[in-house]
Short mmCIF file of C-alpha atoms in Angstrom, two decimals:
data_model
loop_
_atom_site.label_atom_id
_atom_site.label_comp_id
_atom_site.label_asym_id
_atom_site.label_seq_id
_atom_site.Cartn_x
_atom_site.Cartn_y
_atom_site.Cartn_z
CA MET A 29 -1.66 -58.00 -24.50
CA LEU A 30 -4.99 -57.53 -26.33
CA ALA A 31 -4.13 -60.06 -28.32
CA GLN A 32 -3.81 -62.25 -25.52
CA LEU A 33 -6.98 -61.31 -23.74
CA PHE A 34 -8.92 -62.46 -27.60
CA THR A 35 -6.73 -65.92 -27.11
CA ASP A 36 -7.98 -66.23 -23.39
CA ALA A 37 -11.44 -65.73 -24.57
CA ALA A 38 -11.49 -67.95 -27.22
CA LYS A 39 -10.16 -70.90 -24.95
CA SER A 40 -13.48 -70.26 -23.06
CA CYS A 41 -15.39 -71.26 -26.13
CA GLU A 42 -13.39 -74.39 -26.62
CA GLY A 43 -15.61 -77.23 -27.17
CA SER A 44 -19.18 -75.24 -26.79
CA SER A 45 -18.82 -72.27 -29.66
CA PRO A 46 -16.25 -73.17 -32.28
CA LEU A 47 -17.26 -70.30 -34.46
CA THR A 48 -16.51 -67.65 -31.63
CA GLU A 49 -13.39 -69.66 -30.51
CA SER A 50 -12.01 -69.51 -34.57
CA LEU A 51 -13.52 -66.04 -34.80
CA LEU A 52 -11.71 -64.54 -31.96
CA LEU A 53 -8.09 -66.86 -32.84
CA SER A 54 -8.09 -65.49 -35.92
CA ALA A 55 -8.84 -61.60 -34.53
CA ALA A 56 -6.35 -62.18 -31.97
CA ALA A 57 -3.64 -63.20 -34.74
CA ASP A 58 -4.74 -60.09 -36.83
CA HIS A 59 -3.83 -57.79 -34.04
CA GLY A 60 -0.73 -59.22 -33.64
CA ALA A 61 0.24 -58.59 -37.37
CA GLY A 62 -1.08 -54.94 -37.08
CA GLY A 63 -4.48 -56.14 -39.23
CA VAL A 64 -7.99 -53.93 -39.20
CA THR A 65 -8.51 -55.34 -35.59
CA THR A 66 -5.79 -52.92 -34.41
CA ARG A 67 -8.08 -50.28 -35.81
CA VAL A 68 -11.03 -51.49 -34.32
CA MET A 69 -9.84 -52.22 -31.16
CA ALA A 70 -8.02 -48.88 -30.82
CA GLY A 71 -8.19 -47.13 -27.67
CA HIS A 72 -8.79 -50.41 -25.94
CA GLU A 73 -5.56 -51.73 -25.64
CA CYS A 74 -5.15 -51.53 -21.49
CA ASP A 75 -8.96 -52.73 -21.23
CA ARG A 76 -8.75 -54.91 -18.17
CA ARG A 77 -9.49 -58.67 -18.42
CA GLY A 78 -12.44 -58.82 -16.27
CA THR A 79 -14.06 -56.65 -19.07
CA VAL A 80 -13.36 -59.28 -22.00
CA PRO A 81 -12.92 -57.17 -25.13
CA GLY A 82 -12.81 -60.52 -27.06
CA LEU A 83 -16.68 -61.06 -26.06
CA ARG A 84 -17.40 -57.42 -26.86
CA PHE A 85 -15.84 -57.61 -30.27
CA ALA A 86 -17.47 -60.70 -31.17
CA ALA A 87 -21.02 -59.00 -29.81
CA ALA A 88 -20.68 -56.03 -32.12
CA LEU A 89 -19.81 -58.18 -35.01
CA HIS A 90 -22.88 -60.53 -34.01
CA ARG A 91 -25.16 -57.28 -33.87
CA LEU A 92 -24.11 -56.22 -37.63
CA VAL A 93 -25.50 -59.88 -38.39
CA LEU A 94 -28.68 -59.68 -36.71
CA GLU A 95 -29.43 -56.02 -37.97
CA GLY A 96 -29.20 -57.55 -41.53
CA ARG A 97 -26.26 -55.30 -42.11
CA ALA A 98 -23.51 -58.31 -43.01
CA PRO A 99 -25.06 -60.68 -45.48
CA GLY A 100 -21.64 -62.39 -46.42
CA LEU A 101 -21.09 -62.97 -42.41
CA ALA A 102 -24.47 -63.84 -42.13
CA GLU A 103 -23.98 -67.14 -43.99
CA HIS A 104 -22.07 -68.44 -41.35
CA TYR A 105 -24.44 -67.71 -38.48
CA PRO A 106 -26.90 -70.16 -37.03
CA THR A 107 -28.84 -67.76 -35.36
CA VAL A 108 -30.11 -66.01 -38.75
CA GLY A 109 -30.45 -69.59 -40.79
CA GLY A 110 -26.59 -69.78 -41.92
CA SER A 111 -24.18 -72.35 -41.35
CA PRO A 112 -20.58 -72.35 -40.06
CA ARG A 113 -17.96 -72.72 -42.30
CA LEU A 114 -15.15 -72.07 -40.14
CA GLU A 115 -12.35 -72.20 -43.06
CA THR A 116 -13.65 -69.12 -44.50
CA LEU A 117 -15.05 -67.37 -41.48
CA TRP A 118 -12.25 -64.87 -41.09
CA GLU A 119 -12.40 -63.96 -44.72
CA ALA A 120 -16.03 -63.14 -44.51
CA ALA A 121 -15.72 -61.20 -41.58
CA LEU A 122 -12.55 -59.04 -42.99
CA PRO A 123 -14.86 -56.63 -45.17
CA VAL A 124 -17.17 -56.49 -42.09
CA LEU A 125 -14.25 -55.20 -40.43
CA HIS A 126 -13.13 -52.57 -42.92
CA GLU A 127 -16.30 -51.46 -43.89
CA HIS A 128 -17.72 -50.61 -40.21
CA THR A 129 -14.27 -50.00 -38.22
CA ASP A 130 -15.64 -46.87 -36.70
CA GLU A 131 -19.12 -47.96 -35.58
CA LEU A 132 -17.52 -51.47 -34.49
CA ARG A 133 -14.94 -49.45 -32.39
CA ALA A 134 -17.68 -46.92 -30.66
CA ARG A 135 -20.02 -49.69 -29.70
CA ILE A 136 -17.08 -51.98 -28.39
CA GLY A 137 -16.38 -48.85 -26.32
CA ALA A 138 -20.16 -48.31 -25.20
CA THR A 139 -20.84 -51.71 -23.95
CA VAL A 140 -19.96 -54.34 -21.39
CA VAL A 141 -20.51 -57.72 -21.17
CA GLN A 142 -24.07 -58.24 -20.80
CA THR A 143 -25.01 -62.41 -21.22
CA ASN A 144 -28.22 -62.61 -18.62
CA GLU A 145 -27.98 -66.37 -19.48
CA PRO A 146 -31.70 -67.61 -18.34
CA GLY A 147 -30.57 -70.89 -17.94
CA ARG A 148 -29.02 -69.70 -14.43
CA SER A 149 -32.79 -69.43 -13.31
CA ALA A 150 -32.65 -73.52 -12.87
CA PRO A 151 -29.79 -73.65 -10.05
CA LEU A 152 -31.29 -70.07 -8.65
CA PHE A 153 -34.63 -72.00 -8.36
CA GLY A 154 -33.37 -75.06 -6.52
CA GLY A 155 -30.97 -72.78 -4.59
CA LEU A 156 -34.13 -70.49 -3.36
CA GLN A 157 -36.10 -73.58 -2.63
CA VAL A 158 -32.98 -74.86 -0.43
CA ALA A 159 -33.26 -71.74 1.45
CA ALA A 160 -36.35 -70.72 1.79
CA HIS A 161 -36.62 -74.21 3.57
CA ALA A 162 -33.53 -73.91 5.83
CA ALA A 163 -34.63 -70.93 7.20
CA ALA A 164 -37.88 -72.12 7.58
CA LEU A 165 -36.47 -75.05 9.87
CA ALA A 166 -34.14 -72.45 11.96
CA ALA A 167 -37.28 -70.49 12.42
CA GLY A 168 -39.31 -73.85 13.40
CA ARG A 169 -41.88 -73.15 10.69
CA SER A 170 -44.15 -75.70 9.06
CA THR A 171 -43.95 -73.73 5.66
CA PRO A 172 -41.28 -72.43 3.72
CA PHE A 173 -40.28 -68.68 3.59
CA ALA A 174 -41.60 -66.41 1.06
CA VAL A 175 -38.51 -64.55 -0.63
CA ARG A 176 -37.61 -61.01 -1.50
CA LEU A 177 -35.09 -61.77 -3.97
CA LEU A 178 -32.39 -58.73 -4.86
CA GLU A 179 -30.15 -59.39 -7.64
CA ILE A 180 -26.78 -57.64 -8.09
CA GLY A 181 -25.49 -57.10 -11.45
CA ALA A 182 -28.98 -58.13 -12.85
CA SER A 183 -28.26 -56.85 -16.63
CA ALA A 184 -32.12 -56.99 -17.61
CA GLY A 185 -33.73 -58.64 -15.06
CA LEU A 186 -34.31 -61.85 -16.76
CA ASN A 187 -32.97 -64.24 -13.91
CA LEU A 188 -35.71 -62.68 -11.61
CA HIS A 189 -38.36 -64.60 -12.38
CA PRO A 190 -37.21 -68.04 -11.42
CA ASP A 191 -40.83 -68.57 -10.05
CA ARG A 192 -42.38 -68.06 -13.56
CA ILE A 193 -40.70 -70.84 -15.12
CA ALA A 194 -41.64 -74.65 -15.69
CA TYR A 195 -38.48 -76.56 -15.04
CA ARG A 196 -38.38 -80.01 -16.62
CA LEU A 197 -36.91 -82.49 -14.64
CA GLY A 198 -37.11 -85.76 -16.61
CA ALA A 199 -39.76 -87.47 -19.09
CA ASP A 200 -42.60 -87.24 -16.71
CA GLU A 201 -41.67 -84.79 -14.31
CA VAL A 202 -41.80 -80.85 -14.38
CA VAL A 203 -41.79 -78.65 -11.05
CA GLY A 204 -42.05 -74.79 -10.95
CA ASP A 205 -44.91 -72.81 -12.85
CA ARG A 206 -46.05 -75.74 -14.87
CA ASP A 207 -48.57 -73.52 -16.73
CA SER A 208 -45.44 -71.23 -18.00
CA PRO A 209 -44.80 -70.59 -21.14
CA PHE A 210 -41.20 -70.97 -20.71
CA GLU A 211 -40.30 -74.84 -20.18
CA LEU A 212 -36.53 -74.72 -19.22
CA ASP A 213 -34.81 -78.41 -19.40
CA ALA A 214 -33.10 -78.13 -16.30
CA ARG A 215 -30.39 -81.13 -17.04
CA TRP A 216 -30.11 -81.88 -13.66
CA THR A 217 -27.80 -84.72 -12.19
CA GLY A 218 -29.24 -85.34 -8.55
CA ARG A 219 -31.40 -82.77 -6.55
CA PRO A 220 -31.54 -80.26 -4.08
CA ALA A 221 -32.61 -81.74 -0.68
CA VAL A 222 -36.20 -80.17 -0.47
CA ASP A 223 -39.66 -80.58 -1.65
CA LEU A 224 -39.54 -79.00 -5.11
CA SER A 225 -43.47 -79.78 -5.39
CA ARG A 226 -43.98 -76.74 -3.02
CA PRO A 227 -44.68 -73.53 -4.86
CA LEU A 228 -41.64 -70.96 -5.00
CA ARG A 229 -43.54 -67.77 -3.68
CA ILE A 230 -41.68 -64.47 -4.27
CA VAL A 231 -43.18 -61.66 -3.09
CA GLU A 232 -40.67 -59.07 -4.27
CA ARG A 233 -38.37 -58.88 -6.84
CA GLU A 234 -35.43 -56.19 -7.71
CA GLY A 235 -32.40 -56.04 -9.20
CA CYS A 236 -29.61 -53.34 -9.65
CA ASP A 237 -27.07 -53.11 -12.53
CA LEU A 238 -24.47 -50.23 -13.94
CA ASN A 239 -25.68 -50.54 -17.37
CA PRO A 240 -29.21 -52.05 -17.53
CA ILE A 241 -30.47 -53.20 -20.57
CA ASP A 242 -34.31 -52.46 -21.13
CA VAL A 243 -35.47 -55.30 -23.12
CA SER A 244 -39.09 -53.47 -23.65
CA THR A 245 -36.96 -51.80 -26.77
CA GLU A 246 -35.37 -53.81 -29.69
CA ASP A 247 -32.22 -52.21 -28.90
CA GLY A 248 -32.19 -53.70 -25.72
CA ARG A 249 -33.25 -57.06 -27.21
CA LEU A 250 -30.35 -56.83 -29.92
CA ALA A 251 -27.76 -56.09 -27.27
CA LEU A 252 -28.80 -59.01 -24.99
CA SER A 253 -29.10 -61.58 -28.06
CA SER A 254 -25.65 -60.46 -29.89
CA PHE A 255 -23.77 -61.64 -26.73
CA VAL A 256 -25.07 -65.21 -27.08
CA TRP A 257 -22.47 -67.04 -29.34
CA ALA A 258 -24.41 -67.30 -32.57
CA ASP A 259 -23.75 -71.39 -32.68
CA GLN A 260 -25.29 -72.09 -30.01
CA LEU A 261 -28.82 -72.63 -30.44
CA ASP A 262 -30.17 -73.51 -27.56
CA ARG A 263 -29.07 -70.79 -25.56
CA TRP A 264 -30.55 -68.53 -28.39
CA GLU A 265 -33.42 -69.94 -28.35
CA ARG A 266 -33.63 -69.63 -24.15
CA LEU A 267 -33.16 -66.25 -24.48
CA GLN A 268 -35.59 -65.40 -26.80
CA THR A 269 -38.28 -66.99 -24.86
CA ALA A 270 -37.19 -65.27 -21.82
CA LEU A 271 -37.35 -62.14 -23.49
CA ALA A 272 -40.67 -62.83 -24.08
CA LEU A 273 -41.63 -63.82 -20.45
CA ALA A 274 -40.01 -60.40 -19.38
CA ALA A 275 -41.99 -58.53 -21.81
CA VAL A 276 -45.30 -59.85 -20.05
CA ALA A 277 -43.91 -59.48 -16.55
CA PRO A 278 -40.81 -56.95 -16.39
CA ALA A 279 -38.66 -56.94 -12.94
CA PRO A 280 -37.74 -53.79 -11.82
CA VAL A 281 -33.67 -53.04 -12.37
CA ARG A 282 -32.28 -49.90 -11.20
CA ARG A 283 -29.27 -48.09 -12.61
CA THR A 284 -26.80 -47.90 -9.49
CA THR A 285 -23.98 -49.11 -8.14
CA GLY A 286 -24.41 -52.50 -6.26
CA PRO A 287 -23.32 -51.25 -2.83
CA GLN A 288 -25.25 -48.31 -2.86
CA TRP A 289 -28.81 -50.04 -3.93
CA LEU A 290 -27.81 -53.02 -1.13
CA ALA A 291 -27.43 -50.31 1.43
CA ASP A 292 -30.82 -49.06 0.68
CA ARG A 293 -32.92 -52.11 0.02
CA LEU A 294 -31.12 -53.85 3.31
CA ALA A 295 -31.68 -50.91 5.38
CA ASP A 296 -35.38 -52.28 6.64
CA SER A 297 -35.91 -55.66 7.29
CA ALA A 298 -39.04 -57.57 6.00
CA PRO A 299 -40.79 -59.34 8.36
CA ASP A 300 -42.21 -63.09 7.73
CA VAL A 301 -40.29 -62.75 4.61
CA LEU A 302 -36.99 -64.40 3.56
CA THR A 303 -34.81 -61.78 2.00
CA VAL A 304 -32.20 -63.19 -0.72
CA VAL A 305 -29.18 -61.21 -2.45
CA TRP A 306 -27.98 -62.83 -5.52
CA HIS A 307 -25.76 -62.62 -7.52
CA SER A 308 -24.07 -64.87 -10.68
CA VAL A 309 -21.17 -64.39 -12.88
CA VAL A 310 -20.98 -61.06 -12.18
CA TRP A 311 -18.19 -60.63 -9.35
CA GLN A 312 -15.23 -60.49 -12.16
CA TYR A 313 -16.43 -57.26 -12.95
CA VAL A 314 -16.97 -55.31 -9.70
CA SER A 315 -14.41 -53.07 -8.71
CA SER A 316 -12.24 -54.38 -5.36
CA ALA A 317 -13.48 -51.35 -3.64
CA ASP A 318 -17.02 -52.16 -4.37
CA ARG A 319 -16.60 -55.68 -3.16
CA ALA A 320 -15.28 -54.79 0.15
CA GLU A 321 -18.28 -51.96 0.49
CA GLY A 322 -20.66 -54.49 -0.43
CA ARG A 323 -19.28 -57.17 2.21
CA ALA A 324 -19.21 -54.58 4.83
CA ILE A 325 -23.13 -53.62 4.02
CA LEU A 326 -23.87 -57.44 4.12
CA ALA A 327 -22.06 -58.13 7.38
CA ASP A 328 -24.28 -54.91 8.99
CA ALA A 329 -27.53 -56.78 7.45
CA VAL A 330 -26.56 -60.00 9.13
CA ALA A 331 -26.24 -58.18 12.44
CA ARG A 332 -29.61 -57.35 12.26
CA ALA A 333 -31.19 -60.70 10.92
CA THR A 334 -33.76 -62.70 12.63
CA PRO A 335 -35.44 -66.01 12.81
CA GLY A 336 -38.65 -63.96 11.79
CA ALA A 337 -36.76 -61.95 9.05
CA PRO A 338 -33.99 -63.85 7.86
CA LEU A 339 -31.24 -62.94 5.48
CA ALA A 340 -29.19 -65.47 2.52
CA LEU A 341 -26.66 -64.90 0.24
CA LEU A 342 -26.78 -67.07 -2.62
CA VAL A 343 -24.31 -66.98 -5.46
CA PHE A 344 -23.32 -68.96 -8.59
CA GLU A 345 -19.73 -67.99 -9.35
CA PRO A 346 -16.86 -69.39 -10.63
CA ARG A 347 -13.74 -70.32 -8.75
CA ARG A 348 -10.42 -71.64 -9.73
CA THR A 349 -9.35 -75.22 -9.75
CA HIS A 350 -6.30 -76.79 -10.80
CA THR A 351 -8.04 -77.87 -14.44
CA GLY A 352 -9.43 -74.25 -14.70
CA TYR A 353 -12.69 -72.83 -13.71
CA GLU A 354 -16.01 -74.34 -11.88
CA PHE A 355 -19.25 -72.41 -11.18
CA HIS A 356 -20.28 -73.35 -8.02
CA LEU A 357 -23.70 -72.60 -6.38
CA LEU A 358 -23.14 -71.32 -3.05
CA LEU A 359 -25.50 -70.62 -0.40
CA LYS A 360 -25.36 -68.83 3.20
CA THR A 361 -28.64 -68.04 5.71
CA TRP A 362 -28.72 -66.00 8.84
CA PRO A 363 -29.29 -65.96 11.47
CA ALA A 364 -29.24 -69.86 11.19
CA GLY A 365 -25.67 -70.11 10.03
CA VAL A 366 -26.30 -72.62 7.29
CA SER A 367 -23.27 -72.38 4.85
CA LEU A 368 -23.48 -74.91 1.87
CA ARG A 369 -21.86 -75.53 -1.20
CA LEU A 370 -24.88 -76.76 -3.49
CA GLY A 371 -23.58 -77.90 -6.45
CA SER A 372 -21.41 -76.80 -9.53
CA GLY A 373 -22.35 -76.81 -13.13
CA SER A 374 -21.96 -74.69 -16.56
CA GLY A 375 -21.45 -71.21 -16.54
CA HIS A 376 -24.59 -71.00 -18.46
CA GLY A 377 -26.42 -72.82 -15.61
CA ILE A 378 -27.50 -75.89 -17.69
CA PRO A 379 -26.39 -78.47 -17.08
CA PHE A 380 -25.86 -78.76 -13.46
CA THR A 381 -25.55 -81.35 -10.70
CA TRP A 382 -26.46 -81.07 -7.00
CA ASP A 383 -23.98 -82.39 -4.61
CA GLN A 384 -24.57 -80.57 -1.23
CA GLN A 385 -21.24 -80.08 1.16
CA ALA A 386 -20.66 -77.79 3.85
CA TRP A 387 -19.07 -74.28 2.67
CA ASP A 388 -16.24 -72.95 4.82
#
C-alpha cells in the first residue's frame, strides 16, 4: 500500500519534476523490496492517501540537503547549485537514508504537506476582482467592495497578500501593486471579465491552519522550502520572494480547526465589506466531519448575508476528470446568487486559463 502511494505521488510529478519522480519511484521499489525505506517509513504503513507520505519523504530528504548535511545528494539538487543525474540519484540518496534513518522517520511523522504555493495568488487576485465587482453590481454600487479575506488551511499565510503583488500579464502590462518587490508572471490565457486596473482593497486578512508555519523563523522557512520540488527553480525563486514579502507584512494565521475558526470569524457581518472565504488545494487534507461542519457554518452565514454585507466562497481545488485531475477556480457570492467556474490551471496556480462558465 505505502509503495503504491509513493508511486502515485511520483506520477503527480511526471513531466514537471523528473528529480522528485525518479526519487519516489526508486523509494517505492526499495520499500517493496524491504530496503532502508521500510525503516525510514516505519509506522506510516497505514497513512491515508490524502496525507501524501511520498511528498513528506521527499521533503525530509530535501531539508537535509538545504541544511548542508547531505553533500553527496546535494550534487543532484538545483536548489543548492547541483545538477540532477537521475541514473545515480538513488545511489546518492541511499547513504543519507541509512545515516539519518531515525531523524527522517521522526520528521516525516511530525510534518504535514505544506506547499503554500505563492503562484496561486495569481488566480486568487483575478477571482477576488470578479467577486468584488459582482457583489458591487448586485448591490447597485459604482465601485467594487473592499474585501475581508479569510483563508482556511493557510499554512504560512503567503497567499493572504494578493493585493501586495505585481502581476505581469504581458511585455508591457502589469496590474496589482506595481511598486511591489514581488513581480509574478501570471502566464494567463484570457482575462477575467473585469477592470483589473482598479485597486484590489483588502481591509482585513486572516487564516487558520492546524499546523501553521512561522516564516519569521529559520525553521519555518526551511520547512516550506523543503516541500518545493528541488528541480523547479521558478517555484523556488517565487517562494523565496514571497517569504521576504511576508516577513515585511505578516498576516495572522491561527492554530485551530477550520470549522471552529470559520464560525468565530463569520459570527459578525462586516458592513460595506465583501467577506471572502478562500481555500486552495487543501480540501483533500480535511476530514469528512470537518467538511460537513464547515458547510453548515457557511450555510448559516449565507442566510445572514445582505447586499450591503455580502459573502463569497472562492476555491481553487482539484476536480477529477476522465483524464485525471484539473484545478478549477470556483466562485459563489451571496445574496447575489452568482455561481461561476472562472477557469482552470496548474495546481501551482501558474499557468492559468480564464474561461468563465456557470457553476452548478
